[in-house]
Short mmCIF file of C-alpha atoms in Angstrom, two decimals:
data_model
loop_
_atom_site.label_atom_id
_atom_site.label_comp_id
_atom_site.label_asym_id
_atom_site.label_seq_id
_atom_site.Cartn_x
_atom_site.Cartn_y
_atom_site.Cartn_z
CA MET A 227 -38.73 23.17 14.03
CA LYS A 228 -36.66 21.65 11.20
CA THR A 229 -38.63 23.63 8.58
CA ARG A 230 -38.05 26.84 10.56
CA ARG A 231 -34.28 26.18 10.70
CA ILE A 232 -34.17 25.63 6.93
CA LEU A 233 -36.04 28.89 6.32
CA ILE A 234 -33.64 30.78 8.62
CA ILE A 235 -30.61 29.35 6.78
CA ALA A 236 -32.19 30.20 3.44
CA THR A 237 -32.86 33.77 4.56
CA LEU A 238 -29.22 34.21 5.60
CA ALA A 239 -27.93 32.70 2.36
CA LEU A 240 -30.26 34.51 -0.05
CA PRO A 241 -28.27 37.79 -0.34
CA ALA A 242 -25.79 35.98 -2.61
CA PHE A 243 -28.71 35.11 -4.89
CA ALA A 244 -30.51 38.44 -4.62
CA GLY A 245 -29.80 39.35 -8.24
CA LEU A 246 -31.24 36.12 -9.62
CA SER A 247 -34.69 35.60 -11.01
CA HIS A 248 -36.68 32.87 -9.32
CA ALA A 249 -35.54 29.33 -10.01
CA GLY A 250 -37.72 26.64 -11.56
CA GLN A 251 -37.77 22.89 -11.25
CA THR A 252 -38.45 19.71 -13.20
CA GLU A 253 -40.71 16.90 -12.07
CA TRP A 254 -39.19 14.29 -9.78
CA ALA A 255 -37.80 11.18 -11.47
CA GLU A 256 -38.31 8.17 -9.20
CA ASP A 257 -36.57 4.83 -8.75
CA ALA A 258 -36.63 2.03 -6.18
CA GLY A 259 -33.70 3.64 -4.32
CA GLY A 260 -34.92 7.23 -4.30
CA ARG A 261 -35.72 10.19 -6.52
CA MET A 262 -34.08 13.23 -8.12
CA ARG A 263 -34.93 16.42 -9.98
CA MET A 264 -33.29 19.51 -11.47
CA ILE A 265 -33.62 23.14 -10.36
CA MET A 266 -32.67 25.85 -12.87
CA THR A 267 -32.34 29.63 -12.79
CA ALA A 268 -32.73 31.79 -15.86
CA PRO A 269 -29.37 32.63 -17.45
CA ASP A 270 -27.48 35.72 -16.28
CA GLU A 271 -26.63 38.36 -18.85
CA ASP A 272 -23.43 36.49 -19.66
CA GLY A 273 -25.25 33.15 -20.10
CA THR A 274 -24.37 31.63 -16.71
CA ILE A 275 -27.08 29.30 -15.42
CA ARG A 276 -27.05 28.38 -11.74
CA ALA A 277 -28.73 25.08 -11.18
CA ALA A 278 -28.75 22.03 -8.92
CA LEU A 279 -29.42 18.32 -8.88
CA GLN A 280 -31.57 17.38 -5.89
CA VAL A 281 -31.31 13.76 -4.74
CA GLU A 282 -33.50 12.17 -2.08
CA PRO A 283 -32.42 8.60 -1.28
CA ALA A 284 -35.16 6.27 -0.02
CA ASP A 285 -35.01 5.13 3.60
CA GLY A 286 -31.86 3.08 4.20
CA PHE A 287 -30.25 4.08 0.87
CA ILE A 288 -27.23 6.31 0.32
CA THR A 289 -25.77 8.21 -2.61
CA TYR A 290 -22.20 9.29 -3.22
CA TRP A 291 -19.57 12.03 -3.11
CA ARG A 292 -17.17 12.92 -5.95
CA GLU A 293 -14.73 10.18 -4.81
CA PRO A 294 -17.11 7.57 -3.45
CA GLY A 295 -14.77 4.87 -2.18
CA GLU A 296 -14.47 1.27 -3.23
CA SER A 297 -17.98 0.51 -4.40
CA GLY A 298 -19.86 3.74 -5.09
CA ILE A 299 -20.90 5.68 -8.15
CA PRO A 300 -20.24 9.45 -8.15
CA PRO A 301 -22.91 11.70 -9.67
CA GLN A 302 -22.44 12.35 -13.39
CA ILE A 303 -24.11 15.04 -15.48
CA THR A 304 -24.15 15.20 -19.28
CA ILE A 305 -25.89 17.57 -21.71
CA GLY A 306 -27.58 16.60 -24.96
CA GLY A 307 -29.69 18.33 -27.54
CA ASN A 308 -27.80 21.63 -27.41
CA ASP A 309 -24.17 22.04 -28.45
CA ASP A 310 -24.13 25.66 -27.22
CA VAL A 311 -24.54 24.76 -23.53
CA THR A 312 -21.69 23.43 -21.39
CA LEU A 313 -21.46 22.15 -17.83
CA GLU A 314 -18.90 24.41 -16.15
CA ALA A 315 -18.89 22.93 -12.64
CA ILE A 316 -20.52 20.53 -10.23
CA ALA A 317 -20.06 21.16 -6.50
CA TYR A 318 -20.28 18.55 -3.75
CA PRO A 319 -21.65 19.15 -0.24
CA VAL A 320 -19.58 17.88 2.69
CA PRO A 321 -20.04 14.08 2.78
CA LYS A 322 -19.79 11.66 5.67
CA ARG A 323 -18.02 8.35 6.08
CA ILE A 324 -20.57 5.57 5.71
CA ASP A 325 -19.93 1.91 6.49
CA LEU A 326 -21.82 -0.23 3.99
CA ALA A 327 -21.34 -4.01 4.17
CA GLY A 328 -17.97 -3.58 5.86
CA VAL A 329 -16.69 -1.06 3.29
CA THR A 330 -16.21 2.63 4.03
CA ASP A 331 -17.76 4.89 1.42
CA MET A 332 -18.09 8.67 1.23
CA GLY A 333 -21.56 9.94 0.63
CA TYR A 334 -24.94 11.03 1.90
CA ASP A 335 -27.64 9.08 3.73
CA GLY A 336 -30.28 11.79 3.39
CA PRO A 337 -31.45 14.46 0.92
CA VAL A 338 -28.58 16.25 -0.80
CA THR A 339 -28.39 19.04 -3.37
CA PHE A 340 -25.44 19.29 -5.79
CA PRO A 341 -25.00 22.87 -7.12
CA LEU A 342 -24.30 23.03 -10.86
CA THR A 343 -23.12 25.79 -13.18
CA PHE A 344 -23.98 25.76 -16.88
CA LYS A 345 -22.86 28.22 -19.54
CA ALA A 346 -25.14 29.17 -22.44
CA ALA A 347 -25.23 31.84 -25.12
CA PRO A 348 -26.13 35.24 -23.60
CA GLY A 349 -29.75 36.31 -23.92
CA ALA A 350 -31.35 32.89 -24.35
CA ARG A 351 -33.28 30.36 -22.28
CA PRO A 352 -31.78 27.29 -23.88
CA ARG A 353 -33.61 24.05 -24.44
CA MET A 354 -31.50 21.03 -23.54
CA ASP A 355 -31.57 17.49 -22.26
CA VAL A 356 -29.71 17.04 -18.96
CA THR A 357 -28.91 13.42 -18.12
CA ALA A 358 -28.13 12.60 -14.49
CA PHE A 359 -26.54 9.29 -13.49
CA ILE A 360 -26.15 8.43 -9.80
CA GLY A 361 -25.72 5.42 -7.57
CA LEU A 362 -28.22 4.56 -4.84
CA CYS A 363 -27.06 1.80 -2.51
CA LYS A 364 -28.44 -0.23 0.34
CA ASP A 365 -27.82 -3.98 0.31
CA ILE A 366 -26.96 -3.61 -3.37
CA CYS A 367 -26.14 -0.63 -5.56
CA ILE A 368 -28.77 0.52 -8.03
CA PRO A 369 -27.56 2.71 -10.90
CA PHE A 370 -30.19 5.38 -11.51
CA GLN A 371 -30.18 7.38 -14.74
CA THR A 372 -32.75 9.77 -16.10
CA THR A 373 -32.90 12.60 -18.62
CA PHE A 374 -34.57 15.90 -17.77
CA GLU A 375 -35.99 17.92 -20.65
CA ILE A 376 -35.22 21.58 -19.97
CA THR A 377 -37.46 24.00 -21.81
CA ALA A 378 -37.89 27.77 -21.64
CA SER A 379 -40.63 27.38 -19.02
CA THR A 380 -38.41 25.29 -16.71
CA TYR A 381 -36.63 28.47 -15.64
CA ASP A 382 -39.85 29.99 -14.25
CA GLY A 383 -40.12 29.09 -10.60
CA SER A 384 -40.60 30.45 -7.11
CA ALA A 385 -38.59 31.97 -4.28
CA VAL A 386 -38.66 28.55 -2.59
CA ASP A 387 -36.61 27.03 -5.42
CA THR A 388 -34.15 29.92 -5.26
CA ALA A 389 -33.86 29.37 -1.49
CA ILE A 390 -33.04 25.68 -2.08
CA LEU A 391 -30.08 26.77 -4.22
CA ALA A 392 -29.01 29.25 -1.54
CA VAL A 393 -29.11 26.61 1.19
CA ALA A 394 -27.14 24.19 -1.00
CA GLU A 395 -24.29 26.70 -1.20
CA THR A 396 -24.02 26.68 2.60
CA THR A 397 -23.41 22.90 2.64
CA LEU A 398 -20.20 23.07 0.59
CA PRO A 399 -16.74 22.70 2.15
CA GLU A 400 -14.49 25.73 2.53
CA ALA A 401 -11.51 26.45 0.35
CA PRO A 402 -8.15 26.51 2.17
CA SER A 403 -7.56 29.61 4.29
CA ALA A 404 -4.91 30.99 6.63
CA ASP A 405 -6.24 29.07 9.65
CA PHE A 406 -7.40 25.93 7.84
CA ARG A 407 -5.05 24.57 5.20
CA VAL A 408 -2.46 21.97 4.25
CA GLU A 409 0.97 23.34 5.13
CA ARG A 410 2.94 20.38 3.83
CA ALA A 411 2.28 17.09 1.98
CA VAL A 412 5.26 14.78 1.57
CA SER A 413 5.77 11.25 0.26
CA THR A 414 8.90 9.49 1.48
CA GLY A 415 8.17 6.28 -0.38
CA GLN A 416 7.46 4.62 2.94
CA ALA A 417 4.85 7.02 4.29
CA LEU A 418 2.64 9.99 3.44
CA GLU A 419 3.25 12.87 5.82
CA LEU A 420 0.83 15.77 6.22
CA ALA A 421 0.97 18.96 8.27
CA LEU A 422 -2.22 21.00 8.61
CA ALA A 423 -3.17 24.32 10.13
CA LEU A 424 -6.45 23.75 12.01
CA PRO A 425 -9.05 26.15 13.43
CA GLU A 426 -10.05 23.87 16.33
CA ALA A 427 -8.17 22.16 19.13
CA ASP A 428 -10.29 19.02 18.86
CA THR A 429 -9.02 16.01 16.92
CA PRO A 430 -10.04 16.48 13.27
CA GLU A 431 -11.43 13.90 10.87
CA ILE A 432 -9.12 13.70 7.87
CA THR A 433 -10.00 11.76 4.72
CA LEU A 434 -7.83 11.39 1.63
CA ALA A 435 -9.42 10.41 -1.66
CA SER A 436 -7.50 9.07 -4.66
CA SER A 437 -8.61 9.12 -8.26
CA GLY A 438 -7.38 5.53 -8.21
CA GLY A 439 -10.74 4.67 -6.67
CA PHE A 440 -10.06 4.42 -2.96
CA ILE A 441 -10.22 6.54 0.16
CA VAL A 442 -7.91 6.65 3.16
CA GLU A 443 -9.11 7.37 6.68
CA ALA A 444 -6.11 9.18 8.14
CA PRO A 445 -5.01 7.99 11.59
CA ALA A 446 -4.89 10.37 14.54
CA GLY A 447 -1.99 12.78 14.46
CA ALA A 448 -0.35 15.16 16.90
CA MET A 449 0.58 18.82 17.10
CA LYS A 450 4.17 19.55 16.07
CA ASP A 451 5.69 22.99 15.51
CA GLY A 452 2.21 24.53 15.48
CA PHE A 453 0.74 22.14 12.89
CA TYR A 454 -1.35 18.99 13.16
CA THR A 455 0.95 16.29 11.77
CA ILE A 456 -0.18 12.92 10.38
CA THR A 457 1.87 9.97 9.15
CA ILE A 458 0.21 7.36 6.92
CA PRO A 459 2.35 4.29 6.19
CA VAL A 460 2.25 3.42 2.49
CA ASN A 461 1.76 -0.25 3.38
CA SER A 462 -1.56 0.70 5.00
CA LEU A 463 -2.98 1.79 1.64
CA PRO A 464 -5.17 -0.70 -0.27
CA ASP A 465 -3.34 -3.56 -1.97
CA GLY A 466 -1.45 -2.45 -5.05
CA GLN A 467 -1.56 1.24 -4.16
CA ASP A 468 2.12 1.75 -3.44
CA SER A 469 2.62 5.22 -4.91
CA VAL A 470 1.07 8.67 -4.87
CA GLY A 471 0.32 8.70 -8.58
CA GLY A 472 -2.95 10.12 -9.82
CA ASP A 473 -5.00 12.93 -8.34
CA TRP A 474 -5.54 13.25 -4.60
CA LEU A 475 -8.06 15.23 -2.60
CA LEU A 476 -8.13 15.98 1.12
CA LEU A 477 -11.29 16.58 3.16
CA ALA A 478 -10.75 17.84 6.72
CA LYS A 479 -13.45 18.34 9.33
CA ALA A 480 -12.66 20.31 12.47
CA GLY A 481 -15.45 21.36 14.81
CA ASP A 482 -18.30 22.69 12.70
CA ARG A 483 -16.06 23.52 9.73
CA ALA A 484 -14.96 21.45 6.75
CA MET A 485 -12.24 22.19 4.19
CA GLU A 486 -11.50 20.48 0.89
CA THR A 487 -8.37 20.85 -1.24
CA PRO A 488 -6.40 19.01 -3.92
CA LEU A 489 -3.20 17.40 -2.65
CA VAL A 490 0.12 17.46 -4.44
CA PHE A 491 2.75 15.38 -2.66
CA GLU A 492 6.37 16.46 -2.61
CA THR A 493 8.57 13.37 -3.01
CA VAL A 494 11.57 13.21 -0.69
CA SER A 495 14.01 10.53 0.40
CA PRO A 496 13.18 8.90 3.76
#
């Protein structure tokens, strides 16, 4: 039944990939905490390469989101052996909160596929070395790094590989929209105050992530003037984090939808 559901999702998602040639894949690289491989499509006419890093943690292991929390390692991709290819973007499927040894991390406790976008010179199937570095954690964290050699033949694959890329796109969070967005983000010096437009009446799960290396599980809020309003006392942030400096990201889950957006706090007097 699970295989049938995946095939149905892939069929629904494939129209967005209808113009692509079939994707190809590398061999799996394996480690004690799991395995990973690359999937690549042949470049578009403008040199865009749609690709993905597939990660399958071993039983009991997890891997991490872009802002992993206190102890995790976010996925990192670097390119070698070809100065004409650049990594344009890495996308992150919706993560979950995971309690590991009493610490809340953001990540994935099952197979996950990170969509990637590379840019190459038009008209070529570039050779390159793609190095992936991830964290796989259970009782301890195991850094896992491997380099995939991408050759011209790597781009030759099957419809199954293309479907994997299509399914991966469906796991990404939404961008803000009229019915699901941050209306206001304010820092008073004593608290962080958020007002959100939500698509569901149920209590959402709101997580804030800071580039300072920590995440904040927002407390329950309440509806006020048509928006879901949350107040987070600054003294509830991790020790030493007494300002809103750095980059912030908000992930909101409401019903079966998830939305991710950068946060820019307006500073006002309390």
